[in-house]
Amino acid sequence: MDHSAQQTGAAHDHASHEAHHGYAAHHGGHAHGEASWSTAAKATLHCLTGCAIGEILGMVIGTALLWGNVPTMVLAIALAFLFGYSFTLFAVLRVGLDLKAAIKVALAADTVSIAVMELVDNAIIALTPGAMDAHLSDGLFWSALLGGFAVAFLITTPVNKWMIGRGKGHAVVHAYH
């Protein structure tokens, strides 16, 4: 019986484990399910930046075009995803990944984070009395939007911490840094 294949497989498994442990230790976590709050907060802030740019741009465009609430929110959410993904996409393209692989990394890294952030943020805006009818010049519009971003950050950070600790979400980007 040929045992070389078994030994190679065991060596590969050990190497994979060591590589994973090295990643986790380097990024402030442990190999089995724990990531640092700092790493999670940085990943969430990265995601929030793209989301905020897209969402604010969508709100400004929808308001300038005199669109109703629903089409404006749809545009804002679509642009939040677009800008959120683009930040990661450009970062991994810069290190030499081809476009198809970069898109896969961006989708894997940011989809859950952006979705949670957008759900929370838009729910807060929608549930804040008068915020949906406020104009860009109204303090209520900006306080609801910025308050929504703050709450979304607080809720999304633990989600990202959990995902990074399992090698998912933003953790897939770090393989290309």
PDB file of N, CA, C and O in Angstrom, residues 124-152:
ATOM      1  N   ILE A 124     -33.505  52.333  10.224  1.00  0.00           N
ATOM      2  CA  ILE A 124     -33.501  53.480  11.133  1.00  0.00           C
ATOM      3  C   ILE A 124     -34.035  54.720  10.425  1.00  0.00           C
ATOM      4  O   ILE A 124     -34.858  55.457  10.972  1.00  0.00           O
ATOM      5  N   ILE A 125     -33.597  54.947   9.208  1.00  0.00           N
ATOM      6  CA  ILE A 125     -34.087  56.104   8.452  1.00  0.00           C
ATOM      7  C   ILE A 125     -35.597  55.987   8.227  1.00  0.00           C
ATOM      8  O   ILE A 125     -36.347  56.941   8.425  1.00  0.00           O
ATOM      9  N   ALA A 126     -36.036  54.798   7.817  1.00  0.00           N
ATOM     10  CA  ALA A 126     -37.464  54.598   7.534  1.00  0.00           C
ATOM     11  C   ALA A 126     -38.324  54.723   8.789  1.00  0.00           C
ATOM     12  O   ALA A 126     -39.464  55.182   8.719  1.00  0.00           O
ATOM     13  N   LEU A 127     -37.788  54.338   9.946  1.00  0.00           N
ATOM     14  CA  LEU A 127     -38.558  54.367  11.188  1.00  0.00           C
ATOM     15  C   LEU A 127     -38.444  55.681  11.955  1.00  0.00           C
ATOM     16  O   LEU A 127     -39.170  55.891  12.924  1.00  0.00           O
ATOM     17  N   THR A 128     -37.542  56.561  11.528  1.00  0.00           N
ATOM     18  CA  THR A 128     -37.422  57.863  12.185  1.00  0.00           C
ATOM     19  C   THR A 128     -38.522  58.778  11.644  1.00  0.00           C
ATOM     20  O   THR A 128     -38.544  59.069  10.439  1.00  0.00           O
ATOM     21  N   PRO A 129     -39.427  59.202  12.509  1.00  0.00           N
ATOM     22  CA  PRO A 129     -40.550  60.038  12.040  1.00  0.00           C
ATOM     23  C   PRO A 129     -40.066  61.282  11.290  1.00  0.00           C
ATOM     24  O   PRO A 129     -39.245  62.041  11.794  1.00  0.00           O
ATOM     25  N   GLY A 130     -40.554  61.444  10.067  1.00  0.00           N
ATOM     26  CA  GLY A 130     -40.248  62.606   9.253  1.00  0.00           C
ATOM     27  C   GLY A 130     -38.962  62.523   8.448  1.00  0.00           C
ATOM     28  O   GLY A 130     -38.737  63.349   7.565  1.00  0.00           O
ATOM     29  N   ALA A 131     -38.096  61.557   8.733  1.00  0.00           N
ATOM     30  CA  ALA A 131     -36.794  61.494   8.054  1.00  0.00           C
ATOM     31  C   ALA A 131     -36.937  61.231   6.558  1.00  0.00           C
ATOM     32  O   ALA A 131     -36.185  61.781   5.756  1.00  0.00           O
ATOM     33  N   MET A 132     -37.895  60.413   6.179  1.00  0.00           N
ATOM     34  CA  MET A 132     -38.068  60.088   4.764  1.00  0.00           C
ATOM     35  C   MET A 132     -38.581  61.288   3.968  1.00  0.00           C
ATOM     36  O   MET A 132     -38.365  61.365   2.763  1.00  0.00           O
ATOM     37  N   ASP A 133     -39.225  62.205   4.619  1.00  0.00           N
ATOM     38  CA  ASP A 133     -39.743  63.393   3.931  1.00  0.00           C
ATOM     39  C   ASP A 133     -38.853  64.617   4.110  1.00  0.00           C
ATOM     40  O   ASP A 133     -39.130  65.674   3.543  1.00  0.00           O
ATOM     41  N   ALA A 134     -37.788  64.474   4.888  1.00  0.00           N
ATOM     42  CA  ALA A 134     -36.879  65.595   5.119  1.00  0.00           C
ATOM     43  C   ALA A 134     -36.051  65.861   3.860  1.00  0.00           C
ATOM     44  O   ALA A 134     -35.793  64.965   3.063  1.00  0.00           O
ATOM     45  N   HIS A 135     -35.649  67.102   3.708  1.00  0.00           N
ATOM     46  CA  HIS A 135     -34.831  67.509   2.565  1.00  0.00           C
ATOM     47  C   HIS A 135     -33.359  67.469   2.961  1.00  0.00           C
ATOM     48  O   HIS A 135     -33.019  67.403   4.142  1.00  0.00           O
ATOM     49  N   LEU A 136     -32.502  67.531   1.958  1.00  0.00           N
ATOM     50  CA  LEU A 136     -31.064  67.491   2.216  1.00  0.00           C
ATOM     51  C   LEU A 136     -30.606  68.640   3.106  1.00  0.00           C
ATOM     52  O   LEU A 136     -29.587  68.528   3.780  1.00  0.00           O
ATOM     53  N   SER A 137     -31.337  69.722   3.125  1.00  0.00           N
ATOM     54  CA  SER A 137     -30.969  70.878   3.950  1.00  0.00           C
ATOM     55  C   SER A 137     -31.487  70.770   5.387  1.00  0.00           C
ATOM     56  O   SER A 137     -31.172  71.620   6.215  1.00  0.00           O
ATOM     57  N   ASP A 138     -32.254  69.718   5.688  1.00  0.00           N
ATOM     58  CA  ASP A 138     -32.823  69.545   7.029  1.00  0.00           C
ATOM     59  C   ASP A 138     -31.876  68.757   7.933  1.00  0.00           C
ATOM     60  O   ASP A 138     -31.324  67.734   7.534  1.00  0.00           O
ATOM     61  N   GLY A 139     -31.759  69.232   9.156  1.00  0.00           N
ATOM     62  CA  GLY A 139     -30.949  68.529  10.144  1.00  0.00           C
ATOM     63  C   GLY A 139     -31.482  67.126  10.429  1.00  0.00           C
ATOM     64  O   GLY A 139     -30.706  66.210  10.706  1.00  0.00           O
ATOM     65  N   LEU A 140     -32.808  66.961  10.361  1.00  0.00           N
ATOM     66  CA  LEU A 140     -33.409  65.654  10.614  1.00  0.00           C
ATOM     67  C   LEU A 140     -32.909  64.617   9.610  1.00  0.00           C
ATOM     68  O   LEU A 140     -32.614  63.473   9.976  1.00  0.00           O
ATOM     69  N   PHE A 141     -32.794  65.000   8.350  1.00  0.00           N
ATOM     70  CA  PHE A 141     -32.290  64.082   7.328  1.00  0.00           C
ATOM     71  C   PHE A 141     -30.895  63.586   7.707  1.00  0.00           C
ATOM     72  O   PHE A 141     -30.640  62.388   7.738  1.00  0.00           O
ATOM     73  N   TRP A 142     -30.001  64.527   8.016  1.00  0.00           N
ATOM     74  CA  TRP A 142     -28.613  64.169   8.299  1.00  0.00           C
ATOM     75  C   TRP A 142     -28.464  63.447   9.629  1.00  0.00           C
ATOM     76  O   TRP A 142     -27.656  62.515   9.743  1.00  0.00           O
ATOM     77  N   SER A 143     -29.235  63.837  10.634  1.00  0.00           N
ATOM     78  CA  SER A 143     -29.127  63.150  11.925  1.00  0.00           C
ATOM     79  C   SER A 143     -29.641  61.721  11.823  1.00  0.00           C
ATOM     80  O   SER A 143     -29.052  60.804  12.408  1.00  0.00           O
ATOM     81  N   ALA A 144     -30.722  61.489  11.079  1.00  0.00           N
ATOM     82  CA  ALA A 144     -31.222  60.127  10.890  1.00  0.00           C
ATOM     83  C   ALA A 144     -30.221  59.298  10.094  1.00  0.00           C
ATOM     84  O   ALA A 144     -29.940  58.141  10.435  1.00  0.00           O
ATOM     85  N   LEU A 145     -29.653  59.878   9.042  1.00  0.00           N
ATOM     86  CA  LEU A 145     -28.696  59.159   8.204  1.00  0.00           C
ATOM     87  C   LEU A 145     -27.424  58.828   8.983  1.00  0.00           C
ATOM     88  O   LEU A 145     -26.991  57.674   9.011  1.00  0.00           O
ATOM     89  N   LEU A 146     -26.851  59.827   9.642  1.00  0.00           N
ATOM     90  CA  LEU A 146     -25.613  59.595  10.393  1.00  0.00           C
ATOM     91  C   LEU A 146     -25.857  58.713  11.615  1.00  0.00           C
ATOM     92  O   LEU A 146     -25.026  57.873  11.951  1.00  0.00           O
ATOM     93  N   GLY A 147     -27.003  58.892  12.264  1.00  0.00           N
ATOM     94  CA  GLY A 147     -27.353  57.999  13.374  1.00  0.00           C
ATOM     95  C   GLY A 147     -27.523  56.569  12.901  1.00  0.00           C
ATOM     96  O   GLY A 147     -27.100  55.628  13.576  1.00  0.00           O
ATOM     97  N   GLY A 148     -28.131  56.420  11.733  1.00  0.00           N
ATOM     98  CA  GLY A 148     -28.273  55.082  11.144  1.00  0.00           C
ATOM     99  C   GLY A 148     -26.929  54.446  10.852  1.00  0.00           C
ATOM    100  O   GLY A 148     -26.716  53.256  11.107  1.00  0.00           O
ATOM    101  N   PHE A 149     -25.985  55.247  10.336  1.00  0.00           N
ATOM    102  CA  PHE A 149     -24.637  54.718  10.077  1.00  0.00           C
ATOM    103  C   PHE A 149     -23.966  54.285  11.376  1.00  0.00           C
ATOM    104  O   PHE A 149     -23.312  53.237  11.433  1.00  0.00           O
ATOM    105  N   ALA A 150     -24.121  55.095  12.424  1.00  0.00           N
ATOM    106  CA  ALA A 150     -23.495  54.766  13.709  1.00  0.00           C
ATOM    107  C   ALA A 150     -24.052  53.454  14.282  1.00  0.00           C
ATOM    108  O   ALA A 150     -23.293  52.583  14.720  1.00  0.00           O
ATOM    109  N   VAL A 151     -25.371  53.311  14.268  1.00  0.00           N
ATOM    110  CA  VAL A 151     -25.984  52.080  14.781  1.00  0.00           C
ATOM    111  C   VAL A 151     -25.609  50.890  13.891  1.00  0.00           C
ATOM    112  O   VAL A 151     -25.305  49.799  14.384  1.00  0.00           O
ATOM    113  N   ALA A 152     -25.601  51.110  12.580  1.00  0.00           N
ATOM    114  CA  ALA A 152     -25.220  50.036  11.661  1.00  0.00           C
ATOM    115  C   ALA A 152     -23.782  49.585  11.930  1.00  0.00           C
ATOM    116  O   ALA A 152     -23.484  48.383  11.901  1.00  0.00           O
TER     117      ALA A 152
END
